[in-house]
Coordinates of C-alpha atoms and ligand atoms in Angstrom, one line a residue:
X220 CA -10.7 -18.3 -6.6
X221 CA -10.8 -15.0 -8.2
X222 CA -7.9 -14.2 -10.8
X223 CA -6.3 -11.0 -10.0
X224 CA -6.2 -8.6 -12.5
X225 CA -2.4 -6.5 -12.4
X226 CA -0.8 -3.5 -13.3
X227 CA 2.1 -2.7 -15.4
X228 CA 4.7 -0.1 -13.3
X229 CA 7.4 1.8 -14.5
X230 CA 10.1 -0.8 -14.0
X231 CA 8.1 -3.1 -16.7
X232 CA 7.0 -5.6 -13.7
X233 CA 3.4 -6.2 -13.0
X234 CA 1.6 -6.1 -9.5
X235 CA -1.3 -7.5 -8.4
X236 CA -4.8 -5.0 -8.8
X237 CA -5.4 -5.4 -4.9
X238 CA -2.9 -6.0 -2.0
X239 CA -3.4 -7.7 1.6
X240 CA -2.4 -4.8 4.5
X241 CA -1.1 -6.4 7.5
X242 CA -1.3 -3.4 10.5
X243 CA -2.2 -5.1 13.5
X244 CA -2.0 -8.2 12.4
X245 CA 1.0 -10.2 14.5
X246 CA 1.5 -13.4 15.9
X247 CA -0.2 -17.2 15.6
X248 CA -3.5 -15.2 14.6
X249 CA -1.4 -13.4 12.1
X250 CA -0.1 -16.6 10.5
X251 CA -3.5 -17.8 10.0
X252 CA -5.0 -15.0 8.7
X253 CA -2.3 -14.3 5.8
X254 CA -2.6 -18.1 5.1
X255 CA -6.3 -17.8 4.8
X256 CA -5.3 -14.8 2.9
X257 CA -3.0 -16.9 0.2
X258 CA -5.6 -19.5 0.3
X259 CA -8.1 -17.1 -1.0
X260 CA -6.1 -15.5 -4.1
X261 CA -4.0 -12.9 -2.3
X262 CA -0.5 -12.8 -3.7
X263 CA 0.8 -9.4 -2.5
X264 CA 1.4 -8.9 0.9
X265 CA 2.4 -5.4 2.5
X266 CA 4.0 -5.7 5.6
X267 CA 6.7 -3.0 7.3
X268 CA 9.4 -2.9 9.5
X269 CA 7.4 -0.8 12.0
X270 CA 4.5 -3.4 12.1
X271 CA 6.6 -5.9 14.2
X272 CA 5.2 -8.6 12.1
X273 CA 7.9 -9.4 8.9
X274 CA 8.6 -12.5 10.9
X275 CA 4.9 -13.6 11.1
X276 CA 4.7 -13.3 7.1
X277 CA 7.3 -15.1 6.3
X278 CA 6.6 -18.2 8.8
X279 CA 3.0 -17.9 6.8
X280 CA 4.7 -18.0 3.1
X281 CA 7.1 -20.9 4.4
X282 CA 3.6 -22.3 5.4
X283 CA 1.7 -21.6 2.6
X284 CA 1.8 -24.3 -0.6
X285 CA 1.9 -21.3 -3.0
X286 CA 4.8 -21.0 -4.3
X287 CA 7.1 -18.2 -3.0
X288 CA 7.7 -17.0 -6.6
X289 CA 4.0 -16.0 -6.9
X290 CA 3.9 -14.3 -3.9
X291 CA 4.7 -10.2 -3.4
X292 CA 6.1 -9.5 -0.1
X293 CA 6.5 -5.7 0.1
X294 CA 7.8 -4.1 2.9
X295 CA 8.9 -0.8 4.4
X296 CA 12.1 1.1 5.8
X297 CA 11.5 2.6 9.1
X298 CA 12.6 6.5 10.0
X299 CA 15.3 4.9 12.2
X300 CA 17.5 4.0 8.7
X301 CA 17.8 6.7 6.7
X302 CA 21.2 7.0 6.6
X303 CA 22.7 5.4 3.4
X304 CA 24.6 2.5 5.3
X305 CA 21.9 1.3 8.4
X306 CA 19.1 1.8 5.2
X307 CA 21.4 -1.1 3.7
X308 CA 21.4 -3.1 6.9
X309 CA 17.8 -2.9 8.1
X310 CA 17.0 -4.2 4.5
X311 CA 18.9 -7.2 5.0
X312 CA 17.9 -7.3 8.2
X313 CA 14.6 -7.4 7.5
X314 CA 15.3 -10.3 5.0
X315 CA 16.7 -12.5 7.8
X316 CA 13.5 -11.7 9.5
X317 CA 11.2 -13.2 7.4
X318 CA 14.0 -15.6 6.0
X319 CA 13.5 -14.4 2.4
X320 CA 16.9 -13.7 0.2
X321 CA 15.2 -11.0 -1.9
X322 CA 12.1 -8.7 -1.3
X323 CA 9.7 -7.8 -4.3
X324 CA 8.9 -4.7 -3.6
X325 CA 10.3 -2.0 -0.6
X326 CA 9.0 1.4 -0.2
X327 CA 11.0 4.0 2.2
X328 CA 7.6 4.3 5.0
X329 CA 7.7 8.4 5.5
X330 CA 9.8 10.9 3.9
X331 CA 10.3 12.5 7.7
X332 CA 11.3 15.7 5.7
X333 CA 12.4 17.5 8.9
X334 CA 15.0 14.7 9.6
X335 CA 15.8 15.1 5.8
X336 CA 17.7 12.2 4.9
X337 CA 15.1 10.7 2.7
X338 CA 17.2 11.0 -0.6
X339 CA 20.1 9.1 1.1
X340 CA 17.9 6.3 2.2
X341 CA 16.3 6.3 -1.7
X342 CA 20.2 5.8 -2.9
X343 CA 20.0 3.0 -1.0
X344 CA 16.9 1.5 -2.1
X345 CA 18.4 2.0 -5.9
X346 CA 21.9 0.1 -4.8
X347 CA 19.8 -2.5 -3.0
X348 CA 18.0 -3.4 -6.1
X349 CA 21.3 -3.5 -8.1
X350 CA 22.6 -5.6 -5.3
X351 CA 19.2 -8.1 -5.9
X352 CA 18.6 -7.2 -2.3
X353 CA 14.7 -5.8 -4.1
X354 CA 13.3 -6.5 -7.2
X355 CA 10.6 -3.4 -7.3
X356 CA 11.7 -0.1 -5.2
X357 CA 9.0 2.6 -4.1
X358 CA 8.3 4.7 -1.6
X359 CA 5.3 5.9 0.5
X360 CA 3.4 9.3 1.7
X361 CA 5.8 11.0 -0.4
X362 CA 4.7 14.4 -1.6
X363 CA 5.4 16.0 -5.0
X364 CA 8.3 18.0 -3.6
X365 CA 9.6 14.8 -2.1
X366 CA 9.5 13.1 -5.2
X367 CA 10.9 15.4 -7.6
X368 CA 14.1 15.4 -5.1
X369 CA 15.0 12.0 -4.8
X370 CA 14.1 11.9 -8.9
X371 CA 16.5 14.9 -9.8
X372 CA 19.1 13.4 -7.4
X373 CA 19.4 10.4 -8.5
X374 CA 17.2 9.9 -12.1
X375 CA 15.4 6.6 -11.0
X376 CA 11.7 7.8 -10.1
X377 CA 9.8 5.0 -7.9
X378 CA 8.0 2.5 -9.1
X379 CA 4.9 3.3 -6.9
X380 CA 3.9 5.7 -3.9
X381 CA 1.7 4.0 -1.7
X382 CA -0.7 7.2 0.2
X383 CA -3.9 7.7 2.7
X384 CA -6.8 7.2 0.4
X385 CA -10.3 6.9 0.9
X386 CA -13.5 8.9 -0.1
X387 CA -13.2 11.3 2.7
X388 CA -9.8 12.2 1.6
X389 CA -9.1 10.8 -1.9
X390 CA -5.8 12.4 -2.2
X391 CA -6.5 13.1 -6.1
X392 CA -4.0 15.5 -6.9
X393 CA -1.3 13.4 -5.7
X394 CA -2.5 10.4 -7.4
X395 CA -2.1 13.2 -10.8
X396 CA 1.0 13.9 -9.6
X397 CA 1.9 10.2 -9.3
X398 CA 0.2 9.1 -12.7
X399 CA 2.2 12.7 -14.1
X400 CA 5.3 10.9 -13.2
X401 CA 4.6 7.2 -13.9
X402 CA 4.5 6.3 -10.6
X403 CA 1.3 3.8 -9.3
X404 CA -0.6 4.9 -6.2
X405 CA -1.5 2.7 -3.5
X406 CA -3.8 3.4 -1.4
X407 CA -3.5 2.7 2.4
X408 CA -6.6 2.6 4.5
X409 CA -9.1 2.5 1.9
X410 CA -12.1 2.0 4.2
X411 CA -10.8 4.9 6.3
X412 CA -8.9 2.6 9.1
X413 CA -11.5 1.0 11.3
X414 CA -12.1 5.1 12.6
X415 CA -15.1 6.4 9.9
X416 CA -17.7 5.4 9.1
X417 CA -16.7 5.7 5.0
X418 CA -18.3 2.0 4.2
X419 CA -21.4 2.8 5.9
X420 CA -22.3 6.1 4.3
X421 CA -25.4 6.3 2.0
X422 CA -24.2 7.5 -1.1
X423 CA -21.6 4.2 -1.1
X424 CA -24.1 1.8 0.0
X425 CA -26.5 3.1 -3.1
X426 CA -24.2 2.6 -5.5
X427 CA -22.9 -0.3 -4.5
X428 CA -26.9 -1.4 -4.8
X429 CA -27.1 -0.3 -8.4
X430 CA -24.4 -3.4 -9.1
X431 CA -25.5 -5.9 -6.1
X432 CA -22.2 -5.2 -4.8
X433 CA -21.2 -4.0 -0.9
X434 CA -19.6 -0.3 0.2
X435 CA -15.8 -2.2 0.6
X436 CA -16.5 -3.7 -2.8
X437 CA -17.5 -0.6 -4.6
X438 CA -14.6 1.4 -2.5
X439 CA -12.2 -0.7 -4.1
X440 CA -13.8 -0.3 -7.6
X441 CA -13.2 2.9 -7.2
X442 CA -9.6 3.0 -7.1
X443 CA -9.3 0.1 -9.5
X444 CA -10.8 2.3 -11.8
X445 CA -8.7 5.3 -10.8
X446 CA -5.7 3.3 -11.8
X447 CA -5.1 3.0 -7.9
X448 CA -3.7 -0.2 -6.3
X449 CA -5.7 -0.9 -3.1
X450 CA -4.1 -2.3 0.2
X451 CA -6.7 -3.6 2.0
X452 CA -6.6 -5.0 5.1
X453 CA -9.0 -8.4 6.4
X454 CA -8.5 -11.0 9.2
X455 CA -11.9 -12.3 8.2
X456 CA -11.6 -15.1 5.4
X457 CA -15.0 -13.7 4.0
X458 CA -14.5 -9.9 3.8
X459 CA -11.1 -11.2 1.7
X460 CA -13.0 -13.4 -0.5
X461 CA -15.2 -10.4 -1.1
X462 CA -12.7 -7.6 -1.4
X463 CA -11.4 -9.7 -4.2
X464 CA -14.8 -10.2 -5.8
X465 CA -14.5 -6.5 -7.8
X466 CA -13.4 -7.4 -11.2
X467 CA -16.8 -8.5 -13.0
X468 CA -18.6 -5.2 -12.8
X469 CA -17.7 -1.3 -13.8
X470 CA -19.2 1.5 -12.1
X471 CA -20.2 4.6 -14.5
X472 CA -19.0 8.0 -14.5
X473 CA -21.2 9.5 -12.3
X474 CA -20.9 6.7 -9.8
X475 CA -16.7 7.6 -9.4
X476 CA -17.7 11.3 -9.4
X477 CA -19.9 10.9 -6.7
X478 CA -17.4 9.1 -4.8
X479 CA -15.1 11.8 -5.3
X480 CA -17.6 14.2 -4.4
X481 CA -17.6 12.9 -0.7
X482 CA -13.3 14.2 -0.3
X483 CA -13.5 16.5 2.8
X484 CA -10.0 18.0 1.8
X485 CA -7.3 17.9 4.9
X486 CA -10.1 17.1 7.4
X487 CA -10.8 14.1 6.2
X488 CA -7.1 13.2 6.7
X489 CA -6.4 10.3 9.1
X490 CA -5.7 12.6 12.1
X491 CA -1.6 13.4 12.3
X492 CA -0.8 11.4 9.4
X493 CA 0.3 14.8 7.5
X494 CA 3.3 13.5 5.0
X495 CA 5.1 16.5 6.4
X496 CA 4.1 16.4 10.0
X497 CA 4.5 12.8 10.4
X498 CA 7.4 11.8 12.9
X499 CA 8.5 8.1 12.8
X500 CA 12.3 8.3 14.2
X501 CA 12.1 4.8 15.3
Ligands
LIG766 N1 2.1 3.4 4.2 C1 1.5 3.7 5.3 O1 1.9 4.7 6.0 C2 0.3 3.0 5.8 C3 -0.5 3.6 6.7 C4 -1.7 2.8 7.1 C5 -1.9 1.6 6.5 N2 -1.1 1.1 5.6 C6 -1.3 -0.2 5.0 O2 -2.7 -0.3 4.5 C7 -3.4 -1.4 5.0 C8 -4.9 -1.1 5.1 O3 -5.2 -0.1 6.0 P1 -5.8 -0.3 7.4 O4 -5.3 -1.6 8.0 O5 -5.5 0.9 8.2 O6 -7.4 -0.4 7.2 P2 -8.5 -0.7 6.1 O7 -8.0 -1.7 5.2 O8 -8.9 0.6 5.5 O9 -9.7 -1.3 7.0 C9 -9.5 -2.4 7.7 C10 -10.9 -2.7 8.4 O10 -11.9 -2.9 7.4 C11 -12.6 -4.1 7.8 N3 -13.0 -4.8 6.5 C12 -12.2 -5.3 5.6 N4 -12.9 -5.9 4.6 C13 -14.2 -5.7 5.0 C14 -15.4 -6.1 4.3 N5 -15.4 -6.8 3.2 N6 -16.6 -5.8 5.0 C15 -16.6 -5.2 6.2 N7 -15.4 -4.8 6.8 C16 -14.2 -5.1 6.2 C17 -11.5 -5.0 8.6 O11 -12.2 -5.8 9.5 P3 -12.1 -7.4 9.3 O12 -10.7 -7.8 9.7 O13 -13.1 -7.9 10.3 O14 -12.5 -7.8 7.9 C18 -10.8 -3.9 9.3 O15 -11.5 -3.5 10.5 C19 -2.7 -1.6 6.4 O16 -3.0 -2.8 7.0 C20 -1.2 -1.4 5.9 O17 -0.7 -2.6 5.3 C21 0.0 1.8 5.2

């Protein structure tokens, strides 16, 4: 089993180098897949209120013989609870869901700046983790004006900012923006979400060659060496044993450049997933 490597956040906890994404995966199948998961080194799991599964992960960590202590289960508020009081609630909600007294890490999902209640809902991710509701509190597609708000309103910057990254939109200036502030990045959809063709393009599958590695394995180098946490989704017990096999090789300096050199700008955006465009009231 591969030992994960970690890194340190702002808090002075440590995370895992790579983390299991869960979209889509529900259900019996969804059980087994984040056992095979566990089984095969995993030991953060990012889950959301809006993926309908945060009962599924915890039936699979009651499941599991690793111990819940080494486990990560991160998960995410929905638009719904912004307000400072249901933010509270769907948090402890959400713990009776997956039958879990405290949560490792929690991320507010959008900042949904046209509702504009984000700061309200970050209050209540601070008071949850003074209440030891969540150990690690984040939040997620949150832009620089979004951060520097709930920062100046309430001086506790988040721990990380999980974003859409992958080389046809590598999002690098937030990831400055988030390294700027001491915040980790995490990148969601790294292989472009099932809908490009990102781990199939040449340049990837060359480089990869150089170090007899695949185009997911040298994706998630990429970031790794970017100082970006992955979140990487795999129902397939082989794809996770490989997307964890990335820690005995480096790729050079002009292999990362050439990565980035593949960033279509807003194009390559998943389609309607602009932080500032994106609607998610429920
Ligand atoms: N915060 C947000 O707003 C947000 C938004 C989107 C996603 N996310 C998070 O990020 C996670 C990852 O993103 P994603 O689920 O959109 O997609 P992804 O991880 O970019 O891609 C998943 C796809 O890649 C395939 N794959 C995985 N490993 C592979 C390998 N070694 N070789 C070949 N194919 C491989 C998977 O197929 P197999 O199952 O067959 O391996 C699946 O089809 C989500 O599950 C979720 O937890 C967060």
């Amino acid at each position: 089993m591969e030992q994960l490597e970690k890194f340190r956040l702002n808090d002075g906890s440590t995370i895992p180098a790579v983390g299991l994404g869960t979209v889509n995966v529900q259900g019996a199948k969804g059980v087994n897949s984040v056992l095979s998961a566990l089984e095969n080194g995993y030991r953060l799991i990012d889950t959301s209120t809006n993926y309908m599964n945060e009962g599924m992960v915890g039936e699979a960590i009651r499941r599991s013989n690793v111990p819940r202590e080494e486990i990560m289960v991160s998960s995410k508020l929905p638009g719904a609870a912004h307000d400072y009081d249901k933010a509270i609630t769907m948090i402890q909600e959400s713990l009776y869901r997956l039958g879990l007294d405290y949560f490792d890490k929690y991320l507010i999902h959008w900042p949904l700046p046209k509702q504009d209640k984000y700061d309200q809902a970050w209050q209540a991710l601070v008071d949850a983790q003074k209440f030891g509701l969540i150990k690690t509190i984040g939040v997620s597609n949150f832009l620089e004006e979004h951060l520097n708000k709930i920062i100046d309103k309430t001086g506790v910057t988040p721990a990380t900012n999980q974003i859409e990254r992958h080389p046809y939109f590598n999002n690098n200036e937030l990831v400055e923006t988030n390294k700027k502030l001491g915040i980790l990045s995490e990148a969601w959809s790294p292989f472009g979400r099932e809908i490009n063709d990102v781990i199939e393009h040449q340049t990837i599958i060359d480089i990869g060659q150089k170090y007899g590695k695949s185009p997911t394995q040298t994706i998630l180098r990429w970031n790794i060496q970017n100082g970006v946490m992955p979140i990487v989704k795999s129902s397939s017990s082989e794809h996770q044993r490989a997307n964890l096999n990335i820690f005995d090789f480096s790729l050079d300096e002009e292999d990362i450049k050439a990565i980035d050199a593949l960033d279509q700008g807003e194009p390559g955006r998943v389609e309607g997933q602009h932080p500032n465009e994106y609607e998610e009231y429920s």
